[in-house]
Coordinates of C-alpha atoms in Angstrom, one line a residue:
X300 CA 0.0 0.0 -0.1
X301 CA 1.1 3.5 -0.6
X302 CA 0.5 6.9 1.1
X303 CA -1.8 7.8 -1.7
X304 CA -5.3 8.8 -0.7
X305 CA -8.5 6.9 -0.5
X306 CA -10.6 9.9 -0.7
X307 CA -12.9 8.4 1.6
X308 CA -11.7 7.2 4.7
X309 CA -10.7 3.8 5.9
X310 CA -9.7 2.9 9.6
X311 CA -6.2 1.8 10.6
X312 CA -3.9 1.2 13.4
X313 CA -0.6 0.9 15.3
X314 CA 1.4 -0.2 18.3
X315 CA 4.6 1.3 19.1
X316 CA 5.3 4.5 20.9
X317 CA 8.2 6.7 20.5
X318 CA 9.2 10.2 21.8
X319 CA 9.2 13.1 19.2
X320 CA 10.7 16.5 20.0
X321 CA 7.3 18.1 20.0
X322 CA 4.9 15.4 21.4
X323 CA 4.4 11.7 22.2
X324 CA 3.7 10.3 19.0
X325 CA 2.5 6.8 17.9
X326 CA 4.2 4.8 15.3
X327 CA 2.2 2.9 12.7
X328 CA 1.6 -0.8 12.4
X329 CA -1.8 -0.4 10.9
X330 CA -4.9 -2.4 10.3
X331 CA -7.8 -1.8 8.1
X332 CA -11.4 -2.3 9.7
X333 CA -14.2 -3.2 7.5
X334 CA -17.4 -2.8 9.6
X335 CA -16.6 0.9 10.2
X336 CA -13.9 1.4 7.7
X337 CA -15.8 3.5 5.5
X338 CA -15.1 6.7 3.7
X339 CA -11.8 7.2 5.5
X340 CA -9.0 9.1 3.9
X341 CA -5.7 7.1 3.2
X342 CA -3.5 10.1 3.3
X343 CA -1.1 8.7 5.9
X344 CA -1.8 5.1 6.5
X345 CA -0.6 1.5 5.7
X346 CA -1.9 -1.7 6.8
X347 CA -1.6 -5.4 7.8
X348 CA -4.3 -7.3 9.5
X349 CA -4.2 -8.0 13.1
X350 CA -3.8 -11.5 14.5
X351 CA -7.0 -12.9 15.8
X352 CA -8.3 -16.2 17.1
X353 CA -11.0 -16.1 14.5
X354 CA -10.5 -18.6 11.8
X355 CA -10.9 -17.5 8.1
X356 CA -13.9 -19.4 6.4
X357 CA -15.0 -19.4 3.0
X358 CA -18.4 -19.3 1.2
X359 CA -19.2 -20.1 -2.5
X360 CA -20.7 -17.1 -3.9
X361 CA -22.1 -16.2 -7.4
X362 CA -20.3 -13.7 -9.4
X363 CA -23.3 -12.1 -10.9
X364 CA -26.6 -12.4 -8.9
X365 CA -28.6 -10.7 -11.7
X366 CA -27.7 -12.9 -14.6
X367 CA -29.1 -16.4 -14.7
X368 CA -26.9 -17.0 -17.8
X369 CA -23.7 -16.3 -15.7
X370 CA -22.9 -19.3 -13.6
X371 CA -19.3 -18.2 -12.4
X372 CA -18.7 -18.5 -8.7
X373 CA -15.9 -17.3 -6.4
X374 CA -14.9 -17.7 -2.6
X375 CA -16.0 -15.0 -0.1
X376 CA -14.3 -14.8 3.3
X377 CA -16.2 -14.7 6.6
X378 CA -15.6 -15.2 10.3
X379 CA -17.6 -16.9 13.1
X380 CA -17.9 -16.4 16.8
X381 CA -20.3 -18.9 18.5
X382 CA -19.0 -18.3 22.1
X383 CA -22.2 -16.7 23.2
X384 CA -24.6 -18.6 21.0
X385 CA -27.7 -20.2 22.7
X386 CA -29.8 -22.5 20.7
X387 CA -32.8 -20.5 19.2
X388 CA -30.9 -17.2 19.9
X389 CA -30.6 -14.6 17.2
X390 CA -27.9 -14.3 14.5
X391 CA -25.9 -11.1 14.3
X392 CA -24.5 -10.5 10.8
X393 CA -21.7 -7.9 10.8
X394 CA -21.3 -6.4 7.3
X395 CA -17.9 -5.8 5.8
X396 CA -17.1 -2.6 3.9
X397 CA -14.5 -1.0 1.8
X398 CA -11.5 -2.6 3.3
X399 CA -10.3 -6.1 4.5
X400 CA -12.7 -7.6 7.1
X401 CA -10.9 -7.2 10.5
X402 CA -11.3 -10.3 12.7
X403 CA -10.6 -8.1 15.7
X404 CA -14.4 -7.4 15.4
X405 CA -15.0 -11.0 16.5
X406 CA -13.4 -10.4 19.8
X407 CA -14.3 -6.7 20.6
X408 CA -17.1 -4.2 20.1
X409 CA -20.5 -3.3 21.5
X410 CA -22.2 -5.8 19.3
X411 CA -20.6 -8.6 21.2
X412 CA -22.0 -7.4 24.6
X413 CA -25.3 -7.4 23.0
X414 CA -24.6 -10.9 21.7
X415 CA -23.6 -12.1 25.2
X416 CA -26.9 -10.8 26.7
X417 CA -29.1 -12.3 23.9
X418 CA -27.4 -15.4 23.2
X419 CA -26.5 -14.6 19.6
X420 CA -24.3 -16.3 17.0
X421 CA -21.9 -13.5 15.3
X422 CA -20.8 -13.7 11.9
X423 CA -18.7 -11.1 9.8
X424 CA -18.9 -11.3 5.9
X425 CA -16.3 -9.5 3.9
X426 CA -17.4 -7.4 1.1
X427 CA -16.8 -8.5 -2.5
X428 CA -13.6 -7.2 -4.0
X429 CA -12.2 -6.2 -0.6
X430 CA -9.6 -8.0 1.6
X431 CA -9.2 -11.6 0.4
X432 CA -12.6 -11.8 -1.2
X433 CA -11.5 -11.7 -4.8
X434 CA -14.4 -12.4 -7.3
X435 CA -12.2 -11.7 -10.5
X436 CA -8.7 -12.3 -11.5
X437 CA -7.9 -8.5 -11.4
X438 CA -9.3 -5.1 -10.7
X439 CA -9.8 -4.1 -14.4
X440 CA -12.6 -1.5 -14.9
X441 CA -14.3 -4.4 -16.9
X442 CA -14.3 -6.6 -13.8
X443 CA -15.2 -3.8 -11.4
X444 CA -18.6 -3.9 -13.1
X445 CA -19.5 -6.7 -10.7
X446 CA -18.7 -4.3 -7.7
X447 CA -21.9 -2.6 -6.4
X448 CA -23.9 -2.2 -3.4
X449 CA -26.7 -4.2 -5.1
X450 CA -24.4 -7.1 -5.6
X451 CA -23.1 -6.8 -2.2
X452 CA -26.6 -7.0 -0.7
X453 CA -27.4 -10.0 -3.0
X454 CA -24.2 -11.8 -1.5
X455 CA -25.6 -11.0 2.0
X456 CA -28.9 -12.6 1.0
X457 CA -27.3 -15.6 -0.5
X458 CA -25.0 -16.1 2.4
X459 CA -27.9 -15.8 5.0
X460 CA -30.1 -18.1 3.1
X461 CA -27.5 -20.9 2.7
X462 CA -25.9 -20.4 6.1
X463 CA -29.3 -20.7 7.8
X464 CA -30.0 -24.1 6.1
X465 CA -26.4 -25.4 6.7
X466 CA -26.1 -24.3 10.3
X467 CA -29.8 -25.1 11.3
X468 CA -30.7 -21.4 11.8
X469 CA -33.8 -21.1 9.5
X470 CA -36.1 -20.3 12.4
X471 CA -33.6 -17.9 14.1
X472 CA -34.1 -14.1 13.6
X473 CA -31.2 -12.4 12.0
X474 CA -30.0 -8.9 12.8
X475 CA -27.6 -6.9 10.5
X476 CA -24.9 -4.7 11.9
X477 CA -22.6 -2.2 10.1
X478 CA -20.9 1.4 10.3
X479 CA -20.5 4.0 7.7
X480 CA -21.0 2.4 4.2
X481 CA -21.7 -1.0 5.9
X482 CA -24.2 0.9 7.9
X483 CA -26.1 1.9 4.8
X484 CA -25.9 -1.7 3.6
X485 CA -27.4 -2.9 7.0
X486 CA -30.2 -0.5 6.4
X487 CA -30.8 -1.4 2.8
X488 CA -30.4 -5.2 3.6
X489 CA -33.4 -4.8 5.8
X490 CA -35.4 -2.6 3.3
X491 CA -34.6 -5.0 0.2
X492 CA -34.7 -8.3 1.9
X493 CA -37.2 -8.0 4.8
X494 CA -38.1 -11.7 4.7
X495 CA -34.3 -12.5 5.4
X496 CA -33.3 -9.9 8.1
X497 CA -35.3 -9.1 11.1
X498 CA -33.8 -5.9 12.3
X499 CA -30.8 -3.7 11.5
X500 CA -28.3 -1.4 13.4
X501 CA -27.3 1.1 10.7
X502 CA -24.5 3.1 12.5
X503 CA -23.1 6.4 10.9
X504 CA -24.9 5.3 7.6
X505 CA -24.7 7.9 4.8
X506 CA -28.0 6.6 3.2
X507 CA -28.4 9.7 0.7
X508 CA -26.3 9.5 -2.3
X509 CA -25.1 12.9 -3.6
X510 CA -22.5 13.9 -6.3
X511 CA -21.4 16.9 -4.3
X512 CA -21.0 16.7 -0.5
X513 CA -19.6 20.2 0.5
X514 CA -21.5 19.8 3.8
X515 CA -18.8 17.4 5.0
X516 CA -16.4 20.4 5.3
X517 CA -19.0 22.5 6.8
X518 CA -19.3 20.0 9.7
X519 CA -15.5 20.1 10.0
X520 CA -15.6 23.9 10.5
X521 CA -18.4 23.5 13.2
X522 CA -16.6 20.8 14.9
X523 CA -13.4 22.9 15.1
X524 CA -15.4 26.0 16.2
X525 CA -17.0 23.9 19.1
X526 CA -13.4 23.5 20.4
X527 CA -12.5 27.3 19.9
X528 CA -14.4 29.6 17.6
X529 CA -10.9 31.0 16.5
X530 CA -9.6 27.6 15.4
X531 CA -11.3 27.2 12.0
X532 CA -10.8 31.0 11.3
X533 CA -7.0 30.5 11.6
X534 CA -7.2 27.2 9.5
X535 CA -8.8 29.2 6.8
X536 CA -6.2 31.9 7.0
X537 CA -3.6 29.3 6.7
X538 CA -5.1 27.6 3.7
X539 CA -5.8 30.9 2.0
X540 CA -2.2 31.8 2.2
X541 CA -1.0 28.5 0.9
X542 CA -3.4 28.9 -2.1
X543 CA -2.0 32.3 -2.8
X544 CA 1.7 30.9 -2.7
X545 CA 1.0 28.2 -5.0
X546 CA 0.4 30.9 -7.7
X547 CA 4.0 31.9 -7.5
X548 CA 6.5 29.3 -8.5
X549 CA 9.2 31.1 -6.3
X550 CA 7.6 29.7 -3.3
X551 CA 7.7 26.1 -4.1
X552 CA 11.1 25.3 -2.7
X553 CA 9.9 26.6 0.8
X554 CA 6.6 24.8 0.4
X555 CA 8.4 21.6 -0.4
X556 CA 10.6 22.0 2.7
X557 CA 7.8 23.4 5.0
X558 CA 5.5 20.4 4.4
X559 CA 8.2 17.8 3.9
X560 CA 7.0 16.8 0.4
X561 CA 8.9 13.7 -1.1
X562 CA 10.0 15.7 -4.2
X563 CA 10.2 19.2 -5.3
X564 CA 6.8 20.8 -5.7
X565 CA 5.6 21.1 -9.4
X566 CA 2.3 22.6 -10.2
X567 CA 1.5 22.1 -13.9
X568 CA -2.3 21.7 -13.8
X569 CA -5.2 22.5 -11.5
X570 CA -5.2 18.9 -10.6
X571 CA -1.7 19.1 -9.1
X572 CA -2.6 22.0 -6.8
X573 CA -5.9 20.5 -5.8
X574 CA -4.3 17.2 -4.9
X575 CA -1.8 18.9 -2.6
X576 CA -4.5 21.0 -1.0
X577 CA -6.8 18.0 -0.4
X578 CA -3.9 16.0 1.1
X579 CA -3.0 18.8 3.6
X580 CA -6.8 19.5 4.4
X581 CA -7.2 15.7 5.0
X582 CA -5.1 16.0 8.1
X583 CA -8.1 18.0 9.7
X584 CA -10.7 16.0 8.0
X585 CA -9.3 12.6 9.4
X586 CA -9.0 13.9 12.9
X587 CA -12.5 15.5 13.1
X588 CA -14.2 12.4 11.7
X589 CA -12.7 10.0 14.2
X590 CA -12.2 12.4 17.2
X591 CA -11.5 10.8 20.5
X592 CA -12.7 7.3 19.3
X593 CA -11.8 4.1 20.9
X594 CA -10.5 2.0 18.1
X595 CA -7.6 0.7 19.9
X596 CA -8.7 -2.8 19.6
X597 CA -8.2 -2.7 15.9
X598 CA -4.6 -1.7 16.4
X599 CA -5.5 1.8 15.5
X600 CA -3.1 4.8 16.3
X601 CA -3.3 8.6 16.0
X602 CA -6.2 8.7 18.4
X603 CA -3.9 10.9 20.5
X604 CA -4.3 13.7 17.8
X605 CA -7.6 15.1 18.5
X606 CA -9.4 18.3 17.6
X607 CA -8.2 19.8 20.8
X608 CA -4.6 19.0 19.8
X609 CA -5.0 20.4 16.2
X610 CA -6.6 23.6 17.5
X611 CA -3.8 24.0 20.1
X612 CA -1.2 24.0 17.3
X613 CA -3.2 26.2 15.2
X614 CA -3.7 28.8 17.8
X615 CA 0.0 28.7 19.1
X616 CA 1.3 32.0 17.9
X617 CA 4.8 31.0 19.0
X618 CA 4.9 28.8 15.9
X619 CA 4.5 31.7 13.5
X620 CA 2.0 32.7 11.1
X621 CA -1.1 30.7 10.6
X622 CA 0.6 29.1 7.4
X623 CA 3.6 27.9 9.7
X624 CA 1.1 26.3 12.2
X625 CA -0.6 24.6 9.2
X626 CA 2.8 23.2 8.2
X627 CA 3.5 22.2 11.8
X628 CA 0.2 20.1 11.8
X629 CA 1.4 18.5 8.6
X630 CA 4.7 17.6 10.2
X631 CA 3.0 16.2 13.5
X632 CA 0.8 14.0 11.4
X633 CA 3.8 12.9 9.5
X634 CA 5.6 11.9 12.7
X635 CA 2.6 10.4 14.1
X636 CA 2.3 8.0 11.1
X637 CA 6.1 7.5 10.8
X638 CA 6.2 9.2 7.4
X639 CA 9.6 10.7 6.2
X640 CA 7.8 12.8 3.6
X641 CA 4.4 13.0 1.7
X642 CA 3.9 12.3 -1.9
X643 CA 1.7 15.0 -3.3
X644 CA 2.1 14.2 -7.2
X645 CA -1.3 13.9 -8.7
X646 CA 0.3 12.0 -11.6
X647 CA 1.8 9.3 -9.2
X648 CA -1.6 9.0 -7.5
X649 CA -3.3 8.4 -10.7
X650 CA -0.7 5.8 -11.7
X651 CA -1.1 3.8 -8.5
X652 CA -4.8 4.0 -8.6
X653 CA -4.7 2.7 -12.2
X654 CA -3.0 -0.4 -11.3
X655 CA -5.5 -3.3 -11.9
X656 CA -3.3 -6.0 -10.1
X657 CA -4.5 -7.5 -6.7
X658 CA -1.0 -6.8 -5.6
X659 CA -1.2 -3.2 -6.8
X660 CA -0.5 -0.3 -4.4
X661 CA -4.3 0.7 -4.0
X662 CA -5.7 -2.9 -4.1
X663 CA -6.3 -2.9 -0.5
X664 CA -9.4 -0.8 -1.2
X665 CA -8.5 2.5 -2.9
X666 CA -9.3 1.5 -6.4
X667 CA -12.4 -0.3 -5.6
X668 CA -14.0 2.3 -3.3
X669 CA -13.3 5.3 -5.6
X670 CA -14.8 3.1 -8.4
X671 CA -18.0 2.9 -6.3
X672 CA -18.2 6.6 -5.6
X673 CA -17.8 7.1 -9.4
X674 CA -20.6 4.8 -10.4
X675 CA -23.1 4.8 -7.2
X676 CA -22.6 7.4 -4.6
X677 CA -20.5 10.5 -5.4
X678 CA -20.0 11.7 -1.8
X679 CA -17.2 14.1 -3.0
X680 CA -16.1 16.3 -0.2
X681 CA -15.5 19.4 -2.2
X682 CA -14.6 22.9 -1.1
X683 CA -17.8 24.3 -2.9
X684 CA -19.2 25.8 0.2
X685 CA -18.2 29.2 1.5
X686 CA -18.9 28.0 5.2
X687 CA -15.8 25.8 5.5
X688 CA -12.1 26.5 6.0
X689 CA -10.4 25.1 2.8
X690 CA -10.2 25.9 -0.8
X691 CA -8.8 24.5 -4.1
X692 CA -10.5 21.1 -4.4
X693 CA -13.8 21.7 -6.0
X694 CA -16.3 19.1 -7.5
X695 CA -14.7 19.1 -11.0
X696 CA -11.4 17.9 -9.4
X697 CA -13.1 14.9 -7.9
X698 CA -15.1 14.1 -11.1
X699 CA -12.0 14.3 -13.3
X700 CA -10.5 11.4 -11.3
X701 CA -13.4 9.1 -12.6
X702 CA -12.3 9.8 -16.1
X703 CA -8.4 9.7 -15.3
X704 CA -8.6 6.3 -13.4
X705 CA -11.5 4.4 -15.0
X706 CA -12.2 6.4 -18.2
X707 CA -15.8 7.0 -16.9
X708 CA -17.9 9.9 -17.8
X709 CA -17.6 12.9 -15.5
X710 CA -21.3 13.2 -15.2
X711 CA -22.8 11.0 -12.3
X712 CA -26.2 12.7 -12.0
X713 CA -28.0 9.7 -13.5
X714 CA -26.2 7.1 -11.4
X715 CA -26.8 9.0 -8.2
X716 CA -30.5 9.4 -8.9
X717 CA -30.7 5.7 -9.5
X718 CA -29.1 4.9 -6.3
X719 CA -31.6 7.1 -4.3
X720 CA -34.5 5.6 -6.4
X721 CA -33.3 2.1 -5.5
X722 CA -33.0 2.7 -1.7
X723 CA -35.0 5.8 -0.8
X724 CA -32.3 8.1 0.2
X725 CA -33.4 9.8 3.6
X726 CA -36.9 8.5 3.0
X727 CA -36.5 4.9 3.9
X728 CA -39.8 3.0 4.2
X729 CA -39.5 -0.3 6.3
X730 CA -39.4 -1.2 10.0
X731 CA -37.0 -2.2 12.8
X732 CA -34.0 -0.1 11.8
X733 CA -32.1 2.1 14.2
X734 CA -29.9 4.8 12.9
X735 CA -27.2 6.0 15.4
X736 CA -25.0 9.0 14.4
X737 CA -22.6 11.3 16.1
X738 CA -22.8 15.1 15.9
X739 CA -19.0 15.6 15.4
X740 CA -19.0 13.2 12.5
X741 CA -19.3 15.0 9.1
X742 CA -21.2 12.0 7.6
X743 CA -24.2 12.6 9.8
X744 CA -25.1 15.1 7.2
X745 CA -26.1 12.3 4.8
X746 CA -27.6 10.1 7.6
X747 CA -30.9 9.8 9.4
X748 CA -30.7 12.1 12.5
X749 CA -34.3 12.3 13.3
X750 CA -36.9 9.5 13.7
X751 CA -38.7 8.6 10.5
X752 CA -41.2 6.5 12.3
X753 CA -41.3 4.7 15.9
X754 CA -39.9 1.8 14.1
X755 CA -37.2 3.7 12.2
X756 CA -35.7 5.7 15.2
X757 CA -32.6 7.8 15.0
X758 CA -30.1 8.0 17.9
X759 CA -28.3 11.3 17.6
X760 CA -25.3 11.4 19.9
X761 CA -24.0 14.8 20.8
X762 CA -20.2 15.2 20.9
X763 CA -19.3 11.8 19.4
X764 CA -17.6 11.0 16.1
X765 CA -18.0 8.4 13.4
X766 CA -19.2 4.9 14.5
X767 CA -18.6 5.7 18.2
X768 CA -21.3 3.5 19.6
X769 CA -19.8 0.4 17.8
X770 CA -16.5 0.6 19.7
X771 CA -15.9 -0.9 23.3
X772 CA -17.1 1.0 26.2
X773 CA -14.6 2.9 28.4
X774 CA -14.7 4.8 31.6
X775 CA -14.1 8.2 29.9
X776 CA -17.1 7.8 27.4
X777 CA -19.5 10.6 27.5
X778 CA -22.8 9.7 29.4
X779 CA -24.9 10.2 26.2
X780 CA -22.8 7.6 24.4
X781 CA -23.3 5.1 27.2
X782 CA -27.0 5.9 27.1
X783 CA -27.2 5.5 23.3
X784 CA -25.5 2.0 23.6
X785 CA -28.2 1.0 26.2
X786 CA -30.9 2.5 24.1
X787 CA -30.0 0.4 21.0
X788 CA -29.8 -2.7 23.2
X789 CA -33.4 -2.1 24.4
X790 CA -34.6 -1.7 20.9
X791 CA -33.0 -5.0 19.9
X792 CA -34.7 -6.7 22.8
X793 CA -38.1 -5.4 21.9
X794 CA -37.8 -6.1 18.2
X795 CA -36.5 -9.6 18.8
X796 CA -39.6 -10.2 20.9
X797 CA -41.8 -9.3 17.9

């Protein structure tokens, strides 16, 4: 894997501590986590799966569920934890997302507390085209046509049907769990296959597809401002100064040194400057999305870098002008993730993303997930809103990548409309889905944050970030987070009795 970006963030982790001159930093031995991997920027991170007692198992799956003439099959990876299972108990199905399925979820997480109390069997199914679940010989654009949320839901349906028969679970009630994109899949699984799944917990689920998603950065502004109203203003000053300097080639040597770029800065097209600006803004986007989370069980690091830490750097006038502080944040993140430098060449990024081999630098999920955004979801976190601190990576920059990487049309409007027609967007109509979201998490803007009906309740958790309710509880959790976990359990008890 390289340091190139995922665009939409994927969770990772680390183990070893070392002392840096400025701060205690954590060095990366990272891991990808599927059930709440989603939509997570890959700007700094690398990964190798954690060791786990859970054994890999394999399920024979159809390549194309929607063509009776296509009989090709492949092996899909899954994991089982039957520690808490009591005969007749429910079956909990954790849905994998846009990264390797992390077997650490078979040992940790709130869902296991629910399983223990309810006597549930726990399963985790890896998403097609991610991790070790390889349906095709490579990741060519021709083969990626078999990668979609619709095919993934059909995988879930077939896995559930066959597993129920082979394990004697046909009369048990199944509950789907997922966070972020898998949270959306959990909701849509209940919506599209109500006869197969009894209830769903759809955490931090962006259920509304949209080409342009400038609201993401608006939430980043508000989350920084909640720490200190001056913080996003200083970030904006710094970003504006950098944009201004990018217009003057005489500043390029200094920018290269200030931000520890891997090669001398060269700006030949708007895509080059946009890629650099997005990379540096990503330092703030990452931290806000997962602020003060508890992902340690996945091997995650960088959790010591919080909104509070970022704002303390940005408001420290002893470090120089806002631009200098912005560079200091970039260097802090590089130290945290043990990076000697950052590669901000758009051409290099496109080259890595265009590699179609399963051993390619972005085969861990980058090539696959961006393809899904280009064909189904959009979700482009552009700087098109005036109410956010960054500039320089507008919607056309994101759309151009669909053409540059996959040779796809730069108009996604029809595909996005089709996705919302398929699933209903915000207006889901079914029963027994709970939608937890955190107010700090920028993705809540595309989620359900108010009850649709009494049987489609929202749990909006003030002061928490992406997927916070899924992670193991700890003493320093906010009271409202503990209450949210309890509330979800009460709903599951109620629904399983129906």
